PDB file of C-alpha atoms and ligand atoms in Angstrom:
ATOM      1  CA  MET A  77       3.464  18.974 -51.783  1.00 73.00           C
ATOM      2  CA  SER A  78      -0.272  19.414 -51.526  1.00 89.00           C
ATOM      3  CA  LEU A  79      -2.075  19.594 -48.204  1.00 91.00           C
ATOM      4  CA  LYS A  80      -3.736  16.276 -49.005  1.00 94.00           C
ATOM      5  CA  LYS A  81      -0.369  14.570 -49.501  1.00 95.00           C
ATOM      6  CA  ILE A  82       0.937  16.039 -46.271  1.00 94.00           C
ATOM      7  CA  GLN A  83      -2.117  14.728 -44.466  1.00 95.00           C
ATOM      8  CA  GLN A  84      -1.532  11.278 -45.926  1.00 95.00           C
ATOM      9  CA  LYS A  85       2.078  11.308 -44.726  1.00 95.00           C
ATOM     10  CA  MET A  86       0.936  12.466 -41.302  1.00 95.00           C
ATOM     11  CA  GLU A  87      -1.453   9.558 -41.165  1.00 95.00           C
ATOM     12  CA  THR A  88       1.288   7.092 -42.111  1.00 96.00           C
ATOM     13  CA  LEU A  89       3.512   8.564 -39.411  1.00 95.00           C
ATOM     14  CA  LYS A  90       0.597   8.433 -36.934  1.00 95.00           C
ATOM     15  CA  PHE A  91       0.608  12.165 -36.334  1.00 96.00           C
ATOM     16  CA  LEU A  92      -2.993  11.641 -35.361  1.00 94.00           C
ATOM     17  CA  HIS A  93      -3.400  14.491 -32.913  1.00 95.00           C
ATOM     18  CA  THR A  94      -2.155  17.249 -35.225  1.00 96.00           C
ATOM     19  CA  LEU A  95      -3.600  15.730 -38.419  1.00 96.00           C
ATOM     20  CA  PRO A  96      -7.059  17.282 -38.070  1.00 95.00           C
ATOM     21  CA  LEU A  97      -5.479  20.624 -37.121  1.00 96.00           C
ATOM     22  CA  ILE A  98      -2.882  20.901 -39.838  1.00 95.00           C
ATOM     23  CA  ALA A  99      -4.800  23.132 -42.269  1.00 94.00           C
ATOM     24  CA  GLN A 100      -5.608  25.529 -39.457  1.00 96.00           C
ATOM     25  CA  LEU A 101      -1.987  25.466 -38.223  1.00 96.00           C
ATOM     26  CA  PHE A 102      -0.742  26.344 -41.728  1.00 94.00           C
ATOM     27  CA  GLU A 103      -3.143  29.227 -41.898  1.00 95.00           C
ATOM     28  CA  GLU A 104      -2.125  30.557 -38.491  1.00 95.00           C
ATOM     29  CA  ALA A 105       1.562  30.201 -39.324  1.00 95.00           C
ATOM     30  CA  SER A 106       1.222  32.161 -42.544  1.00 94.00           C
ATOM     31  CA  LYS A 107      -0.853  34.861 -40.821  1.00 96.00           C
ATOM     32  CA  GLU A 108       1.763  35.174 -38.074  1.00 95.00           C
ATOM     33  CA  LYS A 109       4.565  34.994 -40.657  1.00 95.00           C
ATOM     34  CA  ALA A 110       6.120  32.173 -38.629  1.00 94.00           C
ATOM     35  CA  SER A 111       9.370  30.680 -39.927  1.00 94.00           C
ATOM     36  CA  GLY A 112       9.513  27.097 -41.146  1.00 93.00           C
ATOM     37  CA  LEU A 113      11.441  26.222 -38.010  1.00 95.00           C
ATOM     38  CA  GLU A 114       8.808  27.777 -35.737  1.00 95.00           C
ATOM     39  CA  PHE A 115       5.997  26.035 -37.580  1.00 95.00           C
ATOM     40  CA  PHE A 116       7.704  22.648 -37.435  1.00 95.00           C
ATOM     41  CA  GLU A 117       8.484  23.052 -33.756  1.00 96.00           C
ATOM     42  CA  LYS A 118       4.853  23.911 -33.030  1.00 96.00           C
ATOM     43  CA  VAL A 119       3.533  20.826 -34.817  1.00 96.00           C
ATOM     44  CA  LEU A 120       6.038  18.516 -33.127  1.00 97.00           C
ATOM     45  CA  THR A 121       5.358  20.003 -29.688  1.00 97.00           C
ATOM     46  CA  LEU A 122       1.587  19.720 -30.070  1.00 97.00           C
ATOM     47  CA  GLU A 123       1.878  16.130 -31.254  1.00 97.00           C
ATOM     48  CA  ALA A 124       4.353  15.123 -28.517  1.00 97.00           C
ATOM     49  CA  ASP A 125       2.313  16.762 -25.729  1.00 97.00           C
ATOM     50  CA  ALA A 126      -0.922  15.155 -26.888  1.00 97.00           C
ATOM     51  CA  ARG A 127       0.727  11.740 -27.166  1.00 96.00           C
ATOM     52  CA  GLU A 128       2.146  12.069 -23.670  1.00 96.00           C
ATOM     53  CA  GLU A 129      -1.242  13.080 -22.317  1.00 96.00           C
ATOM     54  CA  SER A 130      -2.961  10.094 -23.883  1.00 96.00           C
ATOM     55  CA  ARG A 131      -0.173   7.736 -22.734  1.00 97.00           C
ATOM     56  CA  VAL A 132      -0.695   8.896 -19.136  1.00 97.00           C
ATOM     57  CA  ALA A 133      -4.491   8.626 -19.425  1.00 97.00           C
ATOM     58  CA  THR A 134      -4.314   5.091 -20.859  1.00 97.00           C
ATOM     59  CA  SER A 135      -1.751   3.920 -18.295  1.00 97.00           C
ATOM     60  CA  LEU A 136      -3.831   5.350 -15.457  1.00 97.00           C
ATOM     61  CA  LYS A 137      -6.864   3.460 -16.717  1.00 96.00           C
ATOM     62  CA  LEU A 138      -4.955   0.181 -17.116  1.00 95.00           C
ATOM     63  CA  SER A 139      -3.259   0.501 -13.721  1.00 96.00           C
ATOM     64  CA  GLY A 140      -6.490   0.106 -11.762  1.00 96.00           C
ATOM     65  CA  LEU A 141      -5.475   3.027  -9.528  1.00 98.00           C
ATOM     66  CA  PRO A 142      -8.386   4.642  -7.666  1.00 97.00           C
ATOM     67  CA  LYS A 143      -9.329   7.972  -9.195  1.00 96.00           C
ATOM     68  CA  GLY A 144      -8.725  11.399  -7.748  1.00 96.00           C
ATOM     69  CA  MET A 145      -5.927  10.514  -5.324  1.00 98.00           C
ATOM     70  CA  ARG A 146      -3.021  12.803  -6.120  1.00 98.00           C
ATOM     71  CA  LEU A 147      -0.268  14.453  -4.142  1.00 97.00           C
ATOM     72  CA  ASP A 148      -1.590  17.922  -4.941  1.00 97.00           C
ATOM     73  CA  ASN A 149      -4.902  17.151  -3.242  1.00 97.00           C
ATOM     74  CA  PHE A 150      -3.424  15.506  -0.163  1.00 97.00           C
ATOM     75  CA  ASP A 151      -3.726  17.774   2.848  1.00 95.00           C
ATOM     76  CA  PHE A 152      -0.419  17.433   4.708  1.00 95.00           C
ATOM     77  CA  LEU A 153      -1.638  19.832   7.415  1.00 93.00           C
ATOM     78  CA  PHE A 154      -4.423  17.426   8.317  1.00 92.00           C
ATOM     79  CA  GLN A 155      -1.894  14.577   8.409  1.00 92.00           C
ATOM     80  CA  PRO A 156       1.133  15.800  10.399  1.00 91.00           C
ATOM     81  CA  SER A 157       2.512  12.295  10.986  1.00 93.00           C
ATOM     82  CA  VAL A 158       3.616  12.171   7.344  1.00 94.00           C
ATOM     83  CA  HIS A 159       6.342  14.591   6.372  1.00 95.00           C
ATOM     84  CA  LYS A 160       5.752  16.225   3.023  1.00 96.00           C
ATOM     85  CA  ASP A 161       9.497  16.308   2.310  1.00 97.00           C
ATOM     86  CA  ARG A 162       9.743  12.555   2.658  1.00 97.00           C
ATOM     87  CA  ILE A 163       6.803  11.940   0.332  1.00 98.00           C
ATOM     88  CA  ASP A 164       8.197  14.489  -2.138  1.00 98.00           C
ATOM     89  CA  SER A 165      11.471  12.606  -2.167  1.00 98.00           C
ATOM     90  CA  MET A 166       9.572   9.367  -2.935  1.00 98.00           C
ATOM     91  CA  ALA A 167       7.744  11.254  -5.705  1.00 98.00           C
ATOM     92  CA  THR A 168      10.971  11.447  -7.690  1.00 98.00           C
ATOM     93  CA  CYS A 169      10.488   7.654  -8.023  1.00 98.00           C
ATOM     94  CA  GLU A 170      14.166   7.020  -7.404  1.00 98.00           C
ATOM     95  CA  PHE A 171      12.957   4.133  -5.178  1.00 98.00           C
ATOM     96  CA  ILE A 172      11.510   2.435  -8.260  1.00 98.00           C
ATOM     97  CA  ARG A 173      14.786   2.678 -10.119  1.00 97.00           C
ATOM     98  CA  ARG A 174      16.454   1.061  -7.100  1.00 97.00           C
ATOM     99  CA  HIS A 175      13.793  -1.648  -6.707  1.00 97.00           C
ATOM    100  CA  GLU A 176      12.963  -0.503  -3.191  1.00 97.00           C
ATOM    101  CA  ASN A 177       9.669  -1.042  -1.380  1.00 98.00           C
ATOM    102  CA  LEU A 178       7.371   1.344   0.466  1.00 98.00           C
ATOM    103  CA  LEU A 179       5.250   0.297   3.413  1.00 97.00           C
ATOM    104  CA  PHE A 180       2.408   2.400   4.787  1.00 97.00           C
ATOM    105  CA  PHE A 181       1.089   1.401   8.208  1.00 97.00           C
ATOM    106  CA  GLY A 182      -1.818   2.943  10.079  1.00 96.00           C
ATOM    107  CA  PRO A 183      -5.449   2.760  11.141  1.00 95.00           C
ATOM    108  CA  PRO A 184      -8.341   3.163   8.654  1.00 94.00           C
ATOM    109  CA  GLY A 185      -9.002   6.495   6.983  1.00 94.00           C
ATOM    110  CA  VAL A 186      -5.658   8.205   7.631  1.00 96.00           C
ATOM    111  CA  GLY A 187      -4.597   8.440   3.976  1.00 96.00           C
ATOM    112  CA  LYS A 188      -2.565   5.281   3.298  1.00 97.00           C
ATOM    113  CA  THR A 189      -4.382   4.436   0.072  1.00 98.00           C
ATOM    114  CA  HIS A 190      -4.331   8.080  -0.991  1.00 98.00           C
ATOM    115  CA  LEU A 191      -0.540   8.387  -0.569  1.00 98.00           C
ATOM    116  CA  ALA A 192       0.208   5.042  -2.201  1.00 98.00           C
ATOM    117  CA  ALA A 193      -2.074   5.783  -5.155  1.00 98.00           C
ATOM    118  CA  ALA A 194      -0.714   9.324  -5.528  1.00 98.00           C
ATOM    119  CA  LEU A 195       2.822   7.934  -5.804  1.00 98.00           C
ATOM    120  CA  GLY A 196       1.496   5.474  -8.389  1.00 98.00           C
ATOM    121  CA  VAL A 197       0.197   8.409 -10.439  1.00 98.00           C
ATOM    122  CA  LYS A 198       3.585  10.122 -10.190  1.00 98.00           C
ATOM    123  CA  ALA A 199       5.308   6.941 -11.348  1.00 98.00           C
ATOM    124  CA  ILE A 200       3.035   6.714 -14.396  1.00 98.00           C
ATOM    125  CA  GLU A 201       3.721  10.351 -15.239  1.00 98.00           C
ATOM    126  CA  LEU A 202       7.432   9.573 -15.116  1.00 98.00           C
ATOM    127  CA  GLY A 203       6.960   6.671 -17.513  1.00 97.00           C
ATOM    128  CA  TYR A 204       6.988   3.639 -15.172  1.00 98.00           C
ATOM    129  CA  SER A 205       4.528   0.763 -15.543  1.00 97.00           C
ATOM    130  CA  VAL A 206       2.223   0.574 -12.530  1.00 98.00           C
ATOM    131  CA  SER A 207      -0.598  -1.619 -11.288  1.00 97.00           C
ATOM    132  CA  TYR A 208      -2.788  -1.324  -8.255  1.00 97.00           C
ATOM    133  CA  TYR A 209      -4.613  -4.165  -6.491  1.00 97.00           C
ATOM    134  CA  THR A 210      -6.231  -4.772  -3.179  1.00 97.00           C
ATOM    135  CA  VAL A 211      -4.831  -7.961  -1.622  1.00 97.00           C
ATOM    136  CA  GLU A 212      -8.061  -9.694  -2.571  1.00 96.00           C
ATOM    137  CA  GLU A 213      -7.824  -8.622  -6.235  1.00 95.00           C
ATOM    138  CA  LEU A 214      -4.164  -9.620  -6.405  1.00 95.00           C
ATOM    139  CA  LEU A 215      -4.868 -13.135  -5.131  1.00 95.00           C
ATOM    140  CA  LEU A 216      -7.792 -13.506  -7.546  1.00 93.00           C
ATOM    141  CA  GLN A 217      -5.561 -12.455 -10.448  1.00 91.00           C
ATOM    142  CA  MET A 218      -2.914 -14.941  -9.420  1.00 91.00           C
ATOM    143  CA  LYS A 219      -5.418 -17.774  -9.144  1.00 89.00           C
ATOM    144  CA  ARG A 220      -6.487 -17.364 -12.748  1.00 85.00           C
ATOM    145  CA  ARG A 221      -3.387 -19.297 -13.792  1.00 77.00           C
ATOM    146  CA  PRO A 222      -2.656 -21.582 -10.854  1.00 71.00           C
ATOM    147  CA  ASP A 223      -1.057 -24.195 -13.107  1.00 74.00           C
ATOM    148  CA  VAL A 224       1.713 -21.895 -14.373  1.00 73.00           C
ATOM    149  CA  PRO A 225       4.583 -21.199 -11.952  1.00 74.00           C
ATOM    150  CA  LEU A 226       4.931 -17.523 -11.170  1.00 71.00           C
ATOM    151  CA  ALA A 227       8.474 -17.395 -12.512  1.00 68.00           C
ATOM    152  CA  LYS A 228       7.057 -18.228 -15.929  1.00 70.00           C
ATOM    153  CA  GLN A 229       4.271 -15.672 -15.797  1.00 70.00           C
ATOM    154  CA  ARG A 230       6.437 -12.811 -16.993  1.00 67.00           C
ATOM    155  CA  GLY A 231       3.670 -11.369 -19.103  1.00 73.00           C
ATOM    156  CA  ARG A 232       1.597 -10.691 -16.045  1.00 85.00           C
ATOM    157  CA  ALA A 233       1.400  -7.135 -14.726  1.00 88.00           C
ATOM    158  CA  TYR A 234       1.874  -8.151 -11.080  1.00 90.00           C
ATOM    159  CA  VAL A 235       5.189  -9.763 -11.975  1.00 89.00           C
ATOM    160  CA  LYS A 236       6.634  -7.470 -14.594  1.00 92.00           C
ATOM    161  CA  ASN A 237       5.465  -3.946 -13.811  1.00 96.00           C
ATOM    162  CA  ALA A 238       8.005  -1.543 -12.371  1.00 98.00           C
ATOM    163  CA  LEU A 239       5.685  -0.692  -9.494  1.00 98.00           C
ATOM    164  CA  VAL A 240       2.921  -2.814  -7.985  1.00 98.00           C
ATOM    165  CA  ILE A 241       0.739  -1.381  -5.236  1.00 98.00           C
ATOM    166  CA  VAL A 242      -0.989  -3.848  -2.927  1.00 98.00           C
ATOM    167  CA  ASP A 243      -3.578  -2.174  -0.769  1.00 98.00           C
ATOM    168  CA  GLU A 244      -5.366  -3.272   2.401  1.00 97.00           C
ATOM    169  CA  LEU A 245      -3.181  -6.037   3.749  1.00 98.00           C
ATOM    170  CA  GLY A 246      -4.646  -7.099   7.054  1.00 96.00           C
ATOM    171  CA  TYR A 247      -8.323  -6.376   6.617  1.00 95.00           C
ATOM    172  CA  GLN A 248      -8.751 -10.104   6.192  1.00 94.00           C
ATOM    173  CA  SER A 249      -6.649 -12.986   7.372  1.00 96.00           C
ATOM    174  CA  LEU A 250      -5.391 -15.200   4.581  1.00 97.00           C
ATOM    175  CA  GLU A 251      -5.690 -18.939   4.435  1.00 96.00           C
ATOM    176  CA  ARG A 252      -2.560 -21.051   4.190  1.00 95.00           C
ATOM    177  CA  SER A 253      -2.764 -21.418   0.395  1.00 94.00           C
ATOM    178  CA  ASP A 254      -3.314 -17.663  -0.066  1.00 96.00           C
ATOM    179  CA  THR A 255      -0.402 -16.980   2.281  1.00 97.00           C
ATOM    180  CA  HIS A 256       1.744 -19.134   0.045  1.00 95.00           C
ATOM    181  CA  LEU A 257       0.543 -17.298  -3.069  1.00 94.00           C
ATOM    182  CA  PHE A 258       1.316 -13.971  -1.416  1.00 96.00           C
ATOM    183  CA  PHE A 259       4.799 -15.197  -0.553  1.00 96.00           C
ATOM    184  CA  GLN A 260       5.267 -16.228  -4.198  1.00 93.00           C
ATOM    185  CA  PHE A 261       4.252 -12.743  -5.267  1.00 95.00           C
ATOM    186  CA  ILE A 262       6.713 -11.044  -2.871  1.00 96.00           C
ATOM    187  CA  SER A 263       9.379 -13.468  -3.928  1.00 94.00           C
ATOM    188  CA  ALA A 264       8.820 -12.815  -7.635  1.00 92.00           C
ATOM    189  CA  ARG A 265       9.173  -9.071  -7.094  1.00 94.00           C
ATOM    190  CA  TYR A 266      12.158  -9.252  -4.757  1.00 93.00           C
ATOM    191  CA  MET A 267      15.037  -7.193  -6.208  1.00 89.00           C
ATOM    192  CA  ARG A 268      13.244  -7.052  -9.576  1.00 92.00           C
ATOM    193  CA  GLY A 269      10.655  -4.372  -8.995  1.00 96.00           C
ATOM    194  CA  SER A 270       9.156  -2.063  -6.398  1.00 98.00           C
ATOM    195  CA  THR A 271       6.165  -2.917  -4.300  1.00 98.00           C
ATOM    196  CA  ILE A 272       4.083  -0.586  -2.168  1.00 98.00           C
ATOM    197  CA  ILE A 273       2.032  -2.204   0.568  1.00 98.00           C
ATOM    198  CA  THR A 274      -0.501  -0.597   2.857  1.00 98.00           C
ATOM    199  CA  SER A 275      -1.595  -2.287   6.049  1.00 97.00           C
ATOM    200  CA  ASN A 276      -3.803  -1.484   9.006  1.00 96.00           C
ATOM    201  CA  ARG A 277      -1.856  -4.025  11.083  1.00 96.00           C
ATOM    202  CA  SER A 278       1.576  -3.557  12.584  1.00 94.00           C
ATOM    203  CA  VAL A 279       4.347  -5.925  11.559  1.00 93.00           C
ATOM    204  CA  ARG A 280       4.056  -7.731  14.898  1.00 93.00           C
ATOM    205  CA  GLU A 281       0.501  -8.672  13.963  1.00 95.00           C
ATOM    206  CA  TRP A 282       1.322  -9.873  10.451  1.00 96.00           C
ATOM    207  CA  VAL A 283       1.674 -13.457  11.531  1.00 95.00           C
ATOM    208  CA  THR A 284      -2.062 -13.427  12.299  1.00 96.00           C
ATOM    209  CA  ILE A 285      -2.757 -12.253   8.724  1.00 97.00           C
ATOM    210  CA  PHE A 286      -0.665 -15.078   7.291  1.00 96.00           C
ATOM    211  CA  ALA A 287      -2.470 -18.112   8.713  1.00 93.00           C
ATOM    212  CA  ALA A 288      -0.260 -18.098  11.840  1.00 90.00           C
ATOM    213  CA  ASP A 289       2.528 -19.401   9.608  1.00 93.00           C
ATOM    214  CA  GLU A 290       5.648 -17.992  11.216  1.00 94.00           C
ATOM    215  CA  MET A 291       8.009 -19.273   8.582  1.00 95.00           C
ATOM    216  CA  ALA A 292       6.037 -17.751   5.693  1.00 96.00           C
ATOM    217  CA  THR A 293       5.614 -14.482   7.615  1.00 96.00           C
ATOM    218  CA  THR A 294       9.345 -14.254   8.264  1.00 96.00           C
ATOM    219  CA  ALA A 295      10.143 -15.029   4.642  1.00 96.00           C
ATOM    220  CA  ILE A 296       7.709 -12.352   3.430  1.00 97.00           C
ATOM    221  CA  LEU A 297       9.004  -9.748   5.897  1.00 96.00           C
ATOM    222  CA  ASP A 298      12.594 -10.589   5.104  1.00 95.00           C
ATOM    223  CA  ARG A 299      12.175  -9.886   1.401  1.00 96.00           C
ATOM    224  CA  LEU A 300       9.920  -6.861   1.807  1.00 96.00           C
ATOM    225  CA  PHE A 301      12.084  -5.147   4.394  1.00 94.00           C
ATOM    226  CA  HIS A 302      15.357  -5.866   2.650  1.00 92.00           C
ATOM    227  CA  ARG A 303      15.105  -2.489   0.955  1.00 90.00           C
ATOM    228  CA  ALA A 304      12.164  -0.593   2.351  1.00 96.00           C
ATOM    229  CA  HIS A 305      10.971   2.847   3.331  1.00 97.00           C
ATOM    230  CA  ILE A 306       8.510   2.700   6.211  1.00 96.00           C
ATOM    231  CA  PHE A 307       5.750   5.246   6.777  1.00 97.00           C
ATOM    232  CA  ASN A 308       3.739   5.137   9.984  1.00 96.00           C
ATOM    233  CA  VAL A 309       0.612   7.103   9.250  1.00 95.00           C
ATOM    234  CA  ASP A 310      -1.304   8.020  12.341  1.00 90.00           C
ATOM    235  CA  GLY A 311      -3.991  10.282  13.665  1.00 82.00           C
ATOM    236  CA  LYS A 312      -7.636  10.830  12.944  1.00 83.00           C
ATOM    237  CA  SER A 313      -9.636   9.385  10.076  1.00 87.00           C
ATOM    238  CA  TYR A 314     -10.015  11.885   7.235  1.00 88.00           C
ATOM    239  CA  ARG A 315     -13.254  10.162   6.275  1.00 83.00           C
ATOM    240  CA  LEU A 316     -14.770  11.100   9.608  1.00 80.00           C
ATOM    241  CA  LYS A 317     -13.360  14.603   9.857  1.00 77.00           C
ATOM    242  CA  ASP A 318     -16.734  16.241   9.227  1.00 74.00           C
ATOM    243  CA  PHE A 319     -18.278  14.243  12.051  1.00 71.00           C
ATOM    244  CA  ASP A 320     -15.795  15.433  14.674  1.00 67.00           C
ATOM    245  CA  HIS A 321     -18.498  17.114  16.747  1.00 66.00           C
ATOM    246  CA  LEU A 322     -20.189  13.719  17.234  1.00 63.00           C
ATOM    247  CA  PHE A 323     -17.075  12.342  18.869  1.00 59.00           C
ATOM    248  CA  GLU A 324     -16.550  15.070  21.446  1.00 61.00           C
ATOM    249  CA  GLY A 325     -15.647  13.407  24.710  1.00 57.00           C
ATOM    250  CA  VAL A 326     -15.798   9.960  23.116  1.00 54.00           C
ATOM    251  CA  GLN A 327     -12.821   7.604  22.882  1.00 52.00           C
ATOM    252  CA  ARG A 328     -12.210   7.260  19.151  1.00 48.00           C
ATOM    253  CA  GLU A 329      -9.081   5.250  18.857  1.00 48.00           C
ATOM    254  CA  ASN A 330     -10.639   2.709  16.562  1.00 45.00           C
ATOM    255  CA  VAL A 331     -12.270   4.861  13.918  1.00 40.00           C
TER     256      VAL A 331
HETATM  257  P1  LIG B 635      -6.760   4.592   4.364  1.00 63.37           P
HETATM  258  O1  LIG B 635      -6.290   3.918   3.139  1.00 63.37           O
HETATM  259  O2  LIG B 635      -5.664   4.940   5.319  1.00 63.37           O
HETATM  260  O3  LIG B 635      -7.885   3.854   5.037  1.00 63.37           O
HETATM  261  P2  LIG B 635      -7.634   6.606   2.502  1.00 63.37           P
HETATM  262  O4  LIG B 635      -6.363   6.975   1.858  1.00 63.37           O
HETATM  263  O5  LIG B 635      -8.558   5.745   1.713  1.00 63.37           O
HETATM  264  O6  LIG B 635      -7.388   6.005   3.950  1.00 63.37           O
HETATM  265  O7  LIG B 635      -8.401   7.943   2.906  1.00 63.37           O
HETATM  266  C1  LIG B 635      -9.818   7.980   3.114  1.00 63.37           C
HETATM  267  C2  LIG B 635     -10.408   9.113   2.292  1.00 63.37           C
HETATM  268  O8  LIG B 635      -9.954  10.352   2.790  1.00 63.37           O
HETATM  269  C3  LIG B 635      -9.996   9.088   0.839  1.00 63.37           C
HETATM  270  O9  LIG B 635     -11.053   9.576   0.058  1.00 63.37           O
HETATM  271  C4  LIG B 635      -8.804  10.029   0.772  1.00 63.37           C
HETATM  272  O10 LIG B 635      -8.700  10.643  -0.499  1.00 63.37           O
HETATM  273  C5  LIG B 635      -9.139  11.031   1.846  1.00 63.37           C
HETATM  274  N1  LIG B 635      -7.977  11.525   2.580  1.00 63.37           N
HETATM  275  C6  LIG B 635      -7.333  10.905   3.589  1.00 63.37           C
HETATM  276  N2  LIG B 635      -6.364  11.651   4.110  1.00 63.37           N
HETATM  277  C7  LIG B 635      -6.356  12.798   3.386  1.00 63.37           C
HETATM  278  C8  LIG B 635      -5.583  14.003   3.437  1.00 63.37           C
HETATM  279  N3  LIG B 635      -4.619  14.182   4.364  1.00 63.37           N
HETATM  280  N4  LIG B 635      -5.866  14.963   2.526  1.00 63.37           N
HETATM  281  C9  LIG B 635      -6.839  14.799   1.614  1.00 63.37           C
HETATM  282  N5  LIG B 635      -7.627  13.695   1.525  1.00 63.37           N
HETATM  283  C10 LIG B 635      -7.396  12.710   2.407  1.00 63.37           C
HETATM  284 MG1  LIG B 636      -7.116   2.239   2.261  1.00 63.37          MG
END
């Protein structure tokens, strides 16, 4: 078989990463006197690794996850209220397989978004479908098809993805209709997929987020907490760590 024919076959089989390299790989293999088996293994490995890399890159882009938030750049020494072992055990993504939820509570700047997003990255690397929204973005997405009941919106990422991260619950109070939409979202995901939620408000305050609607709040909490891992993230804001000297002697509970 000529090189040209091999290249055509590679194109048909979508061996697109190794296709432009194949002539060079042949040359190297013959120089190194590699066996047929070794050569074939090299081509397959290169192709598989490159495909995996581009799958992860594409999924990361589609997920909407904020960039640069990974577990390997999270400083656990700065954040002693979160135990690395516990996060590492979440990073296996067993919780996604079990359709369990993760809830991160804490004041602004302590790393809630970072941890949630970093677990989202892990999940993508392990092959799970992931999307990230702020509460505001999620509600906007849902309102694009208000006429279609959520149960019939199976094509939508916030319903069907294995993991959905909803960030910043509590920065704004929701109106009654948005509270209802949020309940629909939680309900659609209940026992079907994992949800990670971050909030700057404690559970006791959630009723004030949800239009003072006690029934809706209870229904949301009931479903979310049915199978949940809770993380109370505390301490100082990482954002303000370089300004520590400005706060000497100042009460800084709210930063
Ligand atoms: P929160 O969501 O709790 O308000 P973020 O996760 O957005 O806080 O953190 C604020 C900024 O500080 C982000 O840029 C984040 O990457 C960074 N950050 C927070 N905590 C840590 C940490 N322990 N190690 C490294 N970076 C951190
Ligand atoms: Mg945040």
